[in-house]
Amino acid sequence: TCARAFYSWLPVGERGLAQGINFSGSRLGAAFALPVVAWFVTVAGWRESFVALGAAGIVYAGAWWLWFRDWPEDHAGVSPAERALIVNGRGTRTAAQRTPLSGRLLAGSSNVWIAMGQYFASNFTFFFCLTWLFPYLQHTYQLEAFQAGLLSSGPLVAGALGNWTGGWLVDRLY
């Protein structure tokens, strides 16, 4: 859905950076949330934290549902000049050869293997920071939850910067 929204809303030359910013959102969200949620759970308890964060998510999803449109042509807040810039920058869609996609074709693609390696490294780091590093730092160094959250957010912030840099570089290379 993100790629579809980027196709509809962004000129071709801006999609790589936008994708990098999008991917960095989960890292930055986790990096900032680790110390804050750890503090909130300590102060209010996990049940209250769960309800408060769930309610915030529902409010955000509702606001997004009301605001977002599939096409900039359908959004009242997009000026005619911006609409023309987006539409003219989308690029042309050419009909691809209708070759059936098979597992053999995917397994033989070096680009698929590179993408899988990148996603593995990225998601492993994300999972590692959220599940192991926080309690390790907290118990090994007898840190408060907020302190352990701050320290374990470092790799996530670095990952977000990597996402932005990679997205910018893709746009320059493309």
Tab-separated table of N, CA and C in Angstrom:
chain	number	residue	atom	x	y	z
A	1	THR	N	0.813	-1.198	0.000
A	1	THR	CA	0.000	0.000	0.000
A	1	THR	C	0.851	1.253	0.000
A	2	CYS	N	1.982	1.186	0.675
A	2	CYS	CA	2.871	2.344	0.706
A	2	CYS	C	3.422	2.634	-0.700
A	3	ALA	N	3.858	1.600	-1.389
A	3	ALA	CA	4.375	1.787	-2.749
A	3	ALA	C	3.293	2.342	-3.660
A	4	ARG	N	2.057	1.891	-3.478
A	4	ARG	CA	0.939	2.384	-4.289
A	4	ARG	C	0.665	3.856	-3.992
A	5	ALA	N	0.699	4.239	-2.721
A	5	ALA	CA	0.491	5.642	-2.351
A	5	ALA	C	1.633	6.504	-2.892
A	6	PHE	N	2.861	6.010	-2.817
A	6	PHE	CA	3.990	6.772	-3.344
A	6	PHE	C	3.874	6.938	-4.848
A	7	TYR	N	3.398	5.907	-5.551
A	7	TYR	CA	3.200	6.024	-6.991
A	7	TYR	C	2.190	7.128	-7.294
A	8	SER	N	1.102	7.164	-6.524
A	8	SER	CA	0.036	8.125	-6.776
A	8	SER	C	0.420	9.552	-6.392
A	9	TRP	N	1.226	9.702	-5.353
A	9	TRP	CA	1.430	11.012	-4.751
A	9	TRP	C	2.798	11.633	-4.994
A	10	LEU	N	3.783	10.871	-5.462
A	10	LEU	CA	5.136	11.417	-5.552
A	10	LEU	C	5.716	11.298	-6.951
A	11	PRO	N	6.447	12.316	-7.379
A	11	PRO	CA	7.191	12.187	-8.630
A	11	PRO	C	8.250	11.088	-8.498
A	12	VAL	N	8.624	10.496	-9.611
A	12	VAL	CA	9.561	9.365	-9.621
A	12	VAL	C	10.846	9.673	-8.849
A	13	GLY	N	11.394	10.865	-9.034
A	13	GLY	CA	12.675	11.205	-8.427
A	13	GLY	C	12.654	11.415	-6.932
A	14	GLU	N	11.488	11.327	-6.301
A	14	GLU	CA	11.391	11.526	-4.857
A	14	GLU	C	10.974	10.267	-4.106
A	15	ARG	N	10.746	9.189	-4.818
A	15	ARG	CA	10.196	7.988	-4.177
A	15	ARG	C	11.210	7.238	-3.314
A	16	GLY	N	12.465	7.234	-3.693
A	16	GLY	CA	13.467	6.523	-2.899
A	16	GLY	C	13.626	7.128	-1.520
A	17	LEU	N	13.787	8.451	-1.459
A	17	LEU	CA	13.918	9.114	-0.164
A	17	LEU	C	12.640	8.937	0.655
A	18	ALA	N	11.489	9.049	0.007
A	18	ALA	CA	10.225	8.858	0.720
A	18	ALA	C	10.146	7.451	1.317
A	19	GLN	N	10.593	6.456	0.570
A	19	GLN	CA	10.584	5.082	1.074
A	19	GLN	C	11.547	4.954	2.260
A	20	GLY	N	12.716	5.598	2.148
A	20	GLY	CA	13.661	5.579	3.265
A	20	GLY	C	13.082	6.230	4.510
A	21	ILE	N	12.391	7.356	4.319
A	21	ILE	CA	11.753	8.032	5.448
A	21	ILE	C	10.661	7.134	6.035
A	22	ASN	N	9.881	6.495	5.172
A	22	ASN	CA	8.837	5.586	5.646
A	22	ASN	C	9.433	4.441	6.468
A	23	PHE	N	10.468	3.793	5.951
A	23	PHE	CA	11.083	2.685	6.684
A	23	PHE	C	11.710	3.160	7.997
A	24	SER	N	12.218	4.392	7.993
A	24	SER	CA	12.840	4.889	9.217
A	24	SER	C	11.807	5.162	10.303
A	25	GLY	N	10.546	5.326	9.904
A	25	GLY	CA	9.512	5.607	10.893
A	25	GLY	C	9.393	4.535	11.962
A	26	SER	N	9.494	3.275	11.569
A	26	SER	CA	9.409	2.213	12.570
A	26	SER	C	10.614	2.228	13.501
A	27	ARG	N	11.777	2.550	12.966
A	27	ARG	CA	12.982	2.615	13.807
A	27	ARG	C	12.929	3.805	14.750
A	28	LEU	N	12.584	4.984	14.212
A	28	LEU	CA	12.505	6.170	15.062
A	28	LEU	C	11.370	6.046	16.065
A	29	GLY	N	10.239	5.508	15.631
A	29	GLY	CA	9.135	5.303	16.562
A	29	GLY	C	9.551	4.401	17.716
A	30	ALA	N	10.229	3.327	17.386
A	30	ALA	CA	10.695	2.416	18.441
A	30	ALA	C	11.768	3.073	19.296
A	31	ALA	N	12.677	3.822	18.668
A	31	ALA	CA	13.758	4.470	19.419
A	31	ALA	C	13.205	5.465	20.425
A	32	PHE	N	12.235	6.274	20.003
A	32	PHE	CA	11.660	7.254	20.921
A	32	PHE	C	10.709	6.595	21.915
A	33	ALA	N	10.021	5.556	21.465
A	33	ALA	CA	9.047	4.902	22.330
A	33	ALA	C	9.701	4.073	23.429
A	34	LEU	N	10.868	3.488	23.165
A	34	LEU	CA	11.494	2.625	24.180
A	34	LEU	C	11.635	3.327	25.529
A	35	PRO	N	12.290	4.480	25.613
A	35	PRO	CA	12.393	5.099	26.944
A	35	PRO	C	11.066	5.648	27.459
A	36	VAL	N	10.236	6.210	26.585
A	36	VAL	CA	8.981	6.821	27.021
A	36	VAL	C	8.005	5.757	27.522
A	37	VAL	N	7.853	4.683	26.759
A	37	VAL	CA	6.923	3.631	27.173
A	37	VAL	C	7.446	2.923	28.420
A	38	ALA	N	8.760	2.736	28.494
A	38	ALA	CA	9.317	2.120	29.709
A	38	ALA	C	8.994	2.979	30.933
A	39	TRP	N	9.143	4.288	30.801
A	39	TRP	CA	8.798	5.197	31.890
A	39	TRP	C	7.301	5.129	32.190
A	40	PHE	N	6.471	5.153	31.129
A	40	PHE	CA	5.020	5.162	31.294
A	40	PHE	C	4.531	3.889	31.984
A	41	VAL	N	5.086	2.756	31.597
A	41	VAL	CA	4.701	1.487	32.226
A	41	VAL	C	5.112	1.489	33.696
A	42	THR	N	6.280	2.061	33.995
A	42	THR	CA	6.752	2.130	35.380
A	42	THR	C	5.823	2.997	36.222
A	43	VAL	N	5.358	4.109	35.653
A	43	VAL	CA	4.518	5.057	36.384
A	43	VAL	C	3.062	4.605	36.440
A	44	ALA	N	2.503	4.169	35.309
A	44	ALA	CA	1.066	3.905	35.231
A	44	ALA	C	0.699	2.430	35.225
A	45	GLY	N	1.635	1.564	34.900
A	45	GLY	CA	1.322	0.143	34.796
A	45	GLY	C	1.098	-0.258	33.344
A	46	TRP	N	1.255	-1.530	33.060
A	46	TRP	CA	1.186	-1.974	31.662
A	46	TRP	C	-0.232	-1.896	31.108
A	47	ARG	N	-1.252	-2.165	31.930
A	47	ARG	CA	-2.625	-2.140	31.422
A	47	ARG	C	-3.037	-0.730	30.991
A	48	GLU	N	-2.749	0.243	31.834
A	48	GLU	CA	-3.078	1.627	31.509
A	48	GLU	C	-2.283	2.100	30.289
A	49	SER	N	-1.038	1.697	30.199
A	49	SER	CA	-0.214	2.052	29.045
A	49	SER	C	-0.792	1.453	27.774
A	50	PHE	N	-1.218	0.205	27.860
A	50	PHE	CA	-1.811	-0.480	26.709
A	50	PHE	C	-3.054	0.261	26.231
A	51	VAL	N	-3.929	0.636	27.141
A	51	VAL	CA	-5.167	1.338	26.783
A	51	VAL	C	-4.848	2.712	26.196
A	52	ALA	N	-3.951	3.465	26.821
A	52	ALA	CA	-3.620	4.810	26.343
A	52	ALA	C	-2.989	4.766	24.948
A	53	LEU	N	-2.059	3.850	24.736
A	53	LEU	CA	-1.408	3.758	23.427
A	53	LEU	C	-2.375	3.232	22.366
A	54	GLY	N	-3.242	2.291	22.732
A	54	GLY	CA	-4.248	1.807	21.788
A	54	GLY	C	-5.216	2.902	21.396
A	55	ALA	N	-5.642	3.708	22.356
A	55	ALA	CA	-6.554	4.822	22.068
A	55	ALA	C	-5.883	5.843	21.151
A	56	ALA	N	-4.624	6.149	21.400
A	56	ALA	CA	-3.894	7.084	20.534
A	56	ALA	C	-3.806	6.532	19.115
A	57	GLY	N	-3.582	5.234	18.977
A	57	GLY	CA	-3.521	4.612	17.654
A	57	GLY	C	-4.851	4.678	16.922
A	58	ILE	N	-5.933	4.483	17.641
A	58	ILE	CA	-7.266	4.557	17.026
A	58	ILE	C	-7.562	5.987	16.572
A	59	VAL	N	-7.225	6.973	17.380
A	59	VAL	CA	-7.432	8.376	16.995
A	59	VAL	C	-6.614	8.708	15.753
A	60	TYR	N	-5.346	8.275	15.735
A	60	TYR	CA	-4.487	8.546	14.580
A	60	TYR	C	-5.044	7.872	13.317
A	61	ALA	N	-5.455	6.625	13.428
A	61	ALA	CA	-6.008	5.909	12.268
A	61	ALA	C	-7.272	6.595	11.760
A	62	GLY	N	-8.104	7.070	12.649
A	62	GLY	CA	-9.309	7.791	12.237
A	62	GLY	C	-8.980	9.088	11.515
A	63	ALA	N	-8.026	9.834	12.033
A	63	ALA	CA	-7.616	11.083	11.377
A	63	ALA	C	-7.047	10.797	9.989
A	64	TRP	N	-6.247	9.755	9.874
A	64	TRP	CA	-5.671	9.387	8.573
A	64	TRP	C	-6.773	8.987	7.588
A	65	TRP	N	-7.723	8.220	8.057
A	65	TRP	CA	-8.829	7.775	7.203
A	65	TRP	C	-9.611	8.968	6.672
A	66	LEU	N	-9.825	9.979	7.521
A	66	LEU	CA	-10.556	11.166	7.098
A	66	LEU	C	-9.742	12.034	6.130
A	67	TRP	N	-8.432	12.088	6.318
A	67	TRP	CA	-7.588	13.011	5.558
A	67	TRP	C	-7.084	12.443	4.236
A	68	PHE	N	-6.633	11.206	4.205
A	68	PHE	CA	-5.938	10.659	3.037
A	68	PHE	C	-6.903	10.339	1.897
A	69	ARG	N	-6.420	10.517	0.685
A	69	ARG	CA	-7.136	10.137	-0.529
A	69	ARG	C	-6.180	9.341	-1.402
A	70	ASP	N	-6.729	8.401	-2.189
A	70	ASP	CA	-5.886	7.560	-3.048
A	70	ASP	C	-5.137	8.364	-4.097
A	71	TRP	N	-5.723	9.432	-4.572
A	71	TRP	CA	-5.123	10.227	-5.640
A	71	TRP	C	-5.105	11.697	-5.232
A	72	PRO	N	-4.045	12.418	-5.549
A	72	PRO	CA	-4.014	13.851	-5.227
A	72	PRO	C	-5.118	14.617	-5.957
A	73	GLU	N	-5.570	14.086	-7.067
A	73	GLU	CA	-6.657	14.725	-7.807
A	73	GLU	C	-7.948	14.760	-6.987
A	74	ASP	N	-8.073	13.850	-6.013
A	74	ASP	CA	-9.281	13.762	-5.192
A	74	ASP	C	-9.174	14.508	-3.868
A	75	HIS	N	-8.017	15.110	-3.587
A	75	HIS	CA	-7.790	15.767	-2.295
A	75	HIS	C	-7.967	17.273	-2.441
A	76	ALA	N	-8.874	17.832	-1.649
A	76	ALA	CA	-9.182	19.262	-1.752
A	76	ALA	C	-8.004	20.149	-1.345
A	77	GLY	N	-7.082	19.625	-0.546
A	77	GLY	CA	-5.961	20.429	-0.069
A	77	GLY	C	-4.790	20.517	-1.025
A	78	VAL	N	-4.867	19.871	-2.167
A	78	VAL	CA	-3.774	19.894	-3.141
A	78	VAL	C	-4.069	20.980	-4.174
A	79	SER	N	-3.125	21.915	-4.299
A	79	SER	CA	-3.317	23.013	-5.247
A	79	SER	C	-3.185	22.504	-6.681
A	80	PRO	N	-3.713	23.235	-7.641
A	80	PRO	CA	-3.581	22.823	-9.040
A	80	PRO	C	-2.109	22.700	-9.489
A	81	ALA	N	-1.246	23.596	-9.009
A	81	ALA	CA	0.170	23.527	-9.383
A	81	ALA	C	0.835	22.269	-8.818
A	82	GLU	N	0.536	21.963	-7.559
A	82	GLU	CA	1.102	20.754	-6.944
A	82	GLU	C	0.559	19.507	-7.623
A	83	ARG	N	-0.729	19.513	-7.924
A	83	ARG	CA	-1.361	18.385	-8.602
A	83	ARG	C	-0.683	18.130	-9.948
A	84	ALA	N	-0.418	19.199	-10.699
A	84	ALA	CA	0.245	19.058	-12.002
A	84	ALA	C	1.659	18.522	-11.833
A	85	LEU	N	2.391	19.007	-10.813
A	85	LEU	CA	3.752	18.519	-10.558
A	85	LEU	C	3.741	17.024	-10.271
A	86	ILE	N	2.813	16.576	-9.450
A	86	ILE	CA	2.731	15.151	-9.096
A	86	ILE	C	2.357	14.315	-10.313
A	87	VAL	N	1.303	14.711	-11.000
A	87	VAL	CA	0.814	13.927	-12.136
A	87	VAL	C	1.864	13.849	-13.235
A	88	ASN	N	2.513	14.969	-13.546
A	88	ASN	CA	3.535	14.973	-14.599
A	88	ASN	C	4.804	14.233	-14.188
A	89	GLY	N	5.057	14.118	-12.879
A	89	GLY	CA	6.258	13.437	-12.408
A	89	GLY	C	6.085	11.971	-12.112
A	90	ARG	N	4.885	11.445	-12.314
A	90	ARG	CA	4.638	10.032	-12.016
A	90	ARG	C	5.416	9.098	-12.923
A	91	GLY	N	5.698	9.529	-14.112
A	91	GLY	CA	6.332	8.639	-15.069
A	91	GLY	C	5.268	7.881	-15.829
A	92	THR	N	5.687	7.232	-16.859
A	92	THR	CA	4.731	6.487	-17.669
A	92	THR	C	4.759	5.033	-17.266
A	93	ARG	N	3.622	4.425	-17.353
A	93	ARG	CA	3.521	2.995	-17.071
A	93	ARG	C	3.567	2.271	-18.404
A	94	THR	N	4.495	1.375	-18.506
A	94	THR	CA	4.555	0.563	-19.720
A	94	THR	C	4.080	-0.835	-19.365
A	95	ALA	N	3.414	-1.425	-20.281
A	95	ALA	CA	2.908	-2.785	-20.055
A	95	ALA	C	4.081	-3.755	-20.006
A	96	ALA	N	4.185	-4.455	-18.914
A	96	ALA	CA	5.258	-5.447	-18.768
A	96	ALA	C	4.880	-6.716	-19.518
A	97	GLN	N	5.895	-7.463	-19.885
A	97	GLN	CA	5.649	-8.768	-20.482
A	97	GLN	C	4.896	-9.612	-19.461
A	98	ARG	N	3.920	-10.297	-19.878
A	98	ARG	CA	3.121	-11.126	-18.978
A	98	ARG	C	3.757	-12.499	-18.824
A	99	THR	N	4.957	-12.515	-18.245
A	99	THR	CA	5.636	-13.765	-17.963
A	99	THR	C	5.163	-14.252	-16.595
A	100	PRO	N	4.733	-15.485	-16.513
A	100	PRO	CA	4.291	-15.999	-15.212
A	100	PRO	C	5.440	-15.932	-14.197
A	101	LEU	N	5.119	-15.481	-12.997
A	101	LEU	CA	6.105	-15.377	-11.942
A	101	LEU	C	6.181	-16.719	-11.228
A	102	SER	N	7.365	-17.286	-11.222
A	102	SER	CA	7.531	-18.589	-10.591
A	102	SER	C	8.554	-18.498	-9.467
A	103	GLY	N	8.516	-19.483	-8.608
A	103	GLY	CA	9.498	-19.562	-7.536
A	103	GLY	C	10.909	-19.691	-8.077
A	104	ARG	N	11.065	-20.406	-9.161
A	104	ARG	CA	12.387	-20.583	-9.771
A	104	ARG	C	12.932	-19.233	-10.261
A	105	LEU	N	12.069	-18.432	-10.868
A	105	LEU	CA	12.480	-17.123	-11.347
A	105	LEU	C	12.898	-16.221	-10.181
A	106	LEU	N	12.115	-16.236	-9.122
A	106	LEU	CA	12.463	-15.442	-7.938
A	106	LEU	C	13.761	-15.922	-7.301
A	107	ALA	N	13.908	-17.233	-7.145
A	107	ALA	CA	15.105	-17.790	-6.510
A	107	ALA	C	16.359	-17.522	-7.328
A	108	GLY	N	16.222	-17.340	-8.628
A	108	GLY	CA	17.376	-17.079	-9.478
A	108	GLY	C	17.712	-15.612	-9.644
A	109	SER	N	16.945	-14.740	-9.014
A	109	SER	CA	17.163	-13.302	-9.161
A	109	SER	C	18.132	-12.788	-8.099
A	110	SER	N	19.253	-12.231	-8.537
A	110	SER	CA	20.208	-11.679	-7.574
A	110	SER	C	19.608	-10.484	-6.842
A	111	ASN	N	18.744	-9.725	-7.499
A	111	ASN	CA	18.112	-8.587	-6.831
A	111	ASN	C	17.218	-9.047	-5.682
A	112	VAL	N	16.518	-10.149	-5.861
A	112	VAL	CA	15.670	-10.678	-4.789
A	112	VAL	C	16.535	-11.097	-3.616
A	113	TRP	N	17.664	-11.756	-3.864
A	113	TRP	CA	18.561	-12.186	-2.784
A	113	TRP	C	19.169	-10.995	-2.046
A	114	ILE	N	19.521	-9.954	-2.783
A	114	ILE	CA	20.065	-8.750	-2.151
A	114	ILE	C	18.995	-8.103	-1.267
A	115	ALA	N	17.776	-7.988	-1.790
A	115	ALA	CA	16.695	-7.393	-1.004
A	115	ALA	C	16.397	-8.240	0.240
A	116	MET	N	16.397	-9.560	0.097
A	116	MET	CA	16.138	-10.428	1.245
A	116	MET	C	17.238	-10.282	2.300
A	117	GLY	N	18.490	-10.190	1.870
A	117	GLY	CA	19.593	-9.988	2.806
A	117	GLY	C	19.468	-8.668	3.552
A	118	GLN	N	19.096	-7.627	2.829
A	118	GLN	CA	18.918	-6.315	3.447
A	118	GLN	C	17.786	-6.355	4.464
A	119	TYR	N	16.668	-6.941	4.089
A	119	TYR	CA	15.535	-7.011	5.014
A	119	TYR	C	15.858	-7.880	6.226
A	120	PHE	N	16.595	-8.958	6.027
A	120	PHE	CA	16.974	-9.802	7.161
A	120	PHE	C	17.819	-9.010	8.140
A	121	ALA	N	18.851	-8.327	7.640
A	121	ALA	CA	19.733	-7.551	8.520
A	121	ALA	C	18.962	-6.451	9.237
A	122	SER	N	18.110	-5.764	8.509
A	122	SER	CA	17.344	-4.670	9.095
A	122	SER	C	16.374	-5.174	10.161
A	123	ASN	N	15.614	-6.202	9.838
A	123	ASN	CA	14.612	-6.702	10.772
A	123	ASN	C	15.239	-7.433	11.950
A	124	PHE	N	16.380	-8.087	11.739
A	124	PHE	CA	17.065	-8.736	12.850
A	124	PHE	C	17.516	-7.686	13.859
A	125	THR	N	18.096	-6.589	13.360
A	125	THR	CA	18.535	-5.524	14.253
A	125	THR	C	17.351	-4.935	15.007
A	126	PHE	N	16.258	-4.698	14.297
A	126	PHE	CA	15.058	-4.147	14.913
A	126	PHE	C	14.562	-5.080	16.020
A	127	PHE	N	14.438	-6.362	15.712
A	127	PHE	CA	13.969	-7.347	16.680
A	127	PHE	C	14.928	-7.448	17.869
A	128	PHE	N	16.223	-7.459	17.587
A	128	PHE	CA	17.260	-7.549	18.610
A	128	PHE	C	17.139	-6.393	19.601
A	129	CYS	N	16.977	-5.175	19.084
A	129	CYS	CA	16.891	-4.006	19.954
A	129	CYS	C	15.645	-4.025	20.815
A	130	LEU	N	14.547	-4.514	20.262
A	130	LEU	CA	13.291	-4.484	21.007
A	130	LEU	C	13.148	-5.624	21.999
A	131	THR	N	13.764	-6.750	21.739
A	131	THR	CA	13.514	-7.906	22.598
A	131	THR	C	14.673	-8.286	23.504
A	132	TRP	N	15.910	-8.065	23.093
A	132	TRP	CA	17.040	-8.546	23.873
A	132	TRP	C	17.853	-7.426	24.496
A	133	LEU	N	18.173	-6.401	23.733
A	133	LEU	CA	19.093	-5.374	24.203
A	133	LEU	C	18.551	-4.621	25.411
A	134	PHE	N	17.288	-4.250	25.367
A	134	PHE	CA	16.701	-3.500	26.485
A	134	PHE	C	16.819	-4.252	27.812
A	135	PRO	N	16.296	-5.487	27.915
A	135	PRO	CA	16.425	-6.174	29.205
A	135	PRO	C	17.876	-6.487	29.569
A	136	TYR	N	18.718	-6.758	28.562
A	136	TYR	CA	20.131	-7.020	28.845
A	136	TYR	C	20.781	-5.814	29.510
A	137	LEU	N	20.593	-4.639	28.936
A	137	LEU	CA	21.179	-3.428	29.511
A	137	LEU	C	20.607	-3.135	30.891
A	138	GLN	N	19.312	-3.341	31.032
A	138	GLN	CA	18.660	-3.054	32.304
A	138	GLN	C	19.180	-3.954	33.418
A	139	HIS	N	19.286	-5.240	33.152
A	139	HIS	CA	19.692	-6.181	34.201
A	139	HIS	C	21.200	-6.213	34.408
A	140	THR	N	21.973	-6.138	33.336
A	140	THR	CA	23.427	-6.222	33.463
A	140	THR	C	24.004	-5.006	34.167
A	141	TYR	N	23.469	-3.828	33.867
A	141	TYR	CA	24.027	-2.588	34.419
A	141	TYR	C	23.108	-1.937	35.454
A	142	GLN	N	22.083	-2.658	35.896
A	142	GLN	CA	21.134	-2.182	36.901
A	142	GLN	C	20.627	-0.772	36.558
A	143	LEU	N	20.148	-0.611	35.339
A	143	LEU	CA	19.653	0.677	34.877
A	143	LEU	C	18.157	0.782	35.100
A	144	GLU	N	17.698	2.004	35.249
A	144	GLU	CA	16.264	2.259	35.265
A	144	GLU	C	15.726	1.972	33.865
A	145	ALA	N	14.433	1.723	33.770
A	145	ALA	CA	13.834	1.404	32.477
A	145	ALA	C	14.060	2.521	31.459
A	146	PHE	N	13.941	3.775	31.886
A	146	PHE	CA	14.130	4.908	30.969
A	146	PHE	C	15.561	4.940	30.433
A	147	GLN	N	16.549	4.716	31.305
A	147	GLN	CA	17.952	4.729	30.876
A	147	GLN	C	18.238	3.594	29.888
A	148	ALA	N	17.757	2.398	30.196
A	148	ALA	CA	17.962	1.265	29.290
A	148	ALA	C	17.278	1.529	27.957
A	149	GLY	N	16.112	2.160	27.998
A	149	GLY	CA	15.407	2.507	26.766
A	149	GLY	C	16.198	3.480	25.918
A	150	LEU	N	16.789	4.489	26.536
A	150	LEU	CA	17.611	5.451	25.787
A	150	LEU	C	18.796	4.753	25.123
A	151	LEU	N	19.497	3.917	25.866
A	151	LEU	CA	20.678	3.252	25.312
A	151	LEU	C	20.317	2.261	24.205
A	152	SER	N	19.231	1.532	24.386
A	152	SER	CA	18.879	0.536	23.370
A	152	SER	C	18.232	1.168	22.145
A	153	SER	N	17.952	2.451	22.196
A	153	SER	CA	17.406	3.124	21.019
A	153	SER	C	18.494	3.540	20.031
A	154	GLY	N	19.757	3.529	20.438
A	154	GLY	CA	20.854	3.951	19.563
A	154	GLY	C	20.924	3.223	18.233
A	155	PRO	N	20.930	1.899	18.218
A	155	PRO	CA	20.960	1.201	16.931
A	155	PRO	C	19.743	1.492	16.052
A	156	LEU	N	18.600	1.753	16.668
A	156	LEU	CA	17.403	2.068	15.888
A	156	LEU	C	17.527	3.431	15.218
A	157	VAL	N	18.090	4.409	15.923
A	157	VAL	CA	18.313	5.729	15.336
A	157	VAL	C	19.313	5.615	14.184
A	158	ALA	N	20.369	4.828	14.387
A	158	ALA	CA	21.346	4.620	13.304
A	158	ALA	C	20.686	3.952	12.104
A	159	GLY	N	19.799	3.002	12.348
A	159	GLY	CA	19.077	2.359	11.251
A	159	GLY	C	18.199	3.341	10.498
A	160	ALA	N	17.555	4.250	11.224
A	160	ALA	CA	16.720	5.262	10.572
A	160	ALA	C	17.570	6.170	9.692
A	161	LEU	N	18.724	6.569	10.187
A	161	LEU	CA	19.625	7.392	9.367
A	161	LEU	C	20.075	6.633	8.128
A	162	GLY	N	20.312	5.336	8.284
A	162	GLY	CA	20.670	4.502	7.136
A	162	GLY	C	19.540	4.427	6.117
A	163	ASN	N	18.294	4.351	6.592
A	163	ASN	CA	17.137	4.345	5.690
A	163	ASN	C	17.056	5.638	4.890
A	164	TRP	N	17.259	6.748	5.556
A	164	TRP	CA	17.197	8.046	4.866
A	164	TRP	C	18.325	8.160	3.848
A	165	THR	N	19.528	7.755	4.250
A	165	THR	CA	20.677	7.835	3.350
A	165	THR	C	20.480	6.921	2.149
A	166	GLY	N	20.024	5.701	2.389
A	166	GLY	CA	19.780	4.757	1.296
A	166	GLY	C	18.711	5.266	0.341
A	167	GLY	N	17.640	5.845	0.881
A	167	GLY	CA	16.591	6.388	0.025
A	167	GLY	C	17.082	7.554	-0.814
A	168	TRP	N	17.865	8.422	-0.201
A	168	TRP	CA	18.433	9.569	-0.940
A	168	TRP	C	19.350	9.048	-2.044
A	169	LEU	N	20.179	8.058	-1.723
A	169	LEU	CA	21.113	7.517	-2.697
A	169	LEU	C	20.391	6.846	-3.865
A	170	VAL	N	19.316	6.129	-3.573
A	170	VAL	CA	18.538	5.483	-4.637
A	170	VAL	C	18.003	6.524	-5.617
A	171	ASP	N	17.475	7.631	-5.077
A	171	ASP	CA	16.978	8.694	-5.958
A	171	ASP	C	18.094	9.270	-6.810
A	172	ARG	N	19.277	9.435	-6.263
A	172	ARG	CA	20.408	9.984	-7.027
A	172	ARG	C	20.858	8.991	-8.105
A	173	LEU	N	20.874	7.693	-7.748
A	173	LEU	CA	21.316	6.677	-8.716
A	173	LEU	C	20.287	6.465	-9.802
A	174	TYR	N	19.031	6.523	-9.443
A	174	TYR	CA	17.960	6.274	-10.413
A	174	TYR	C	17.942	7.394	-11.451
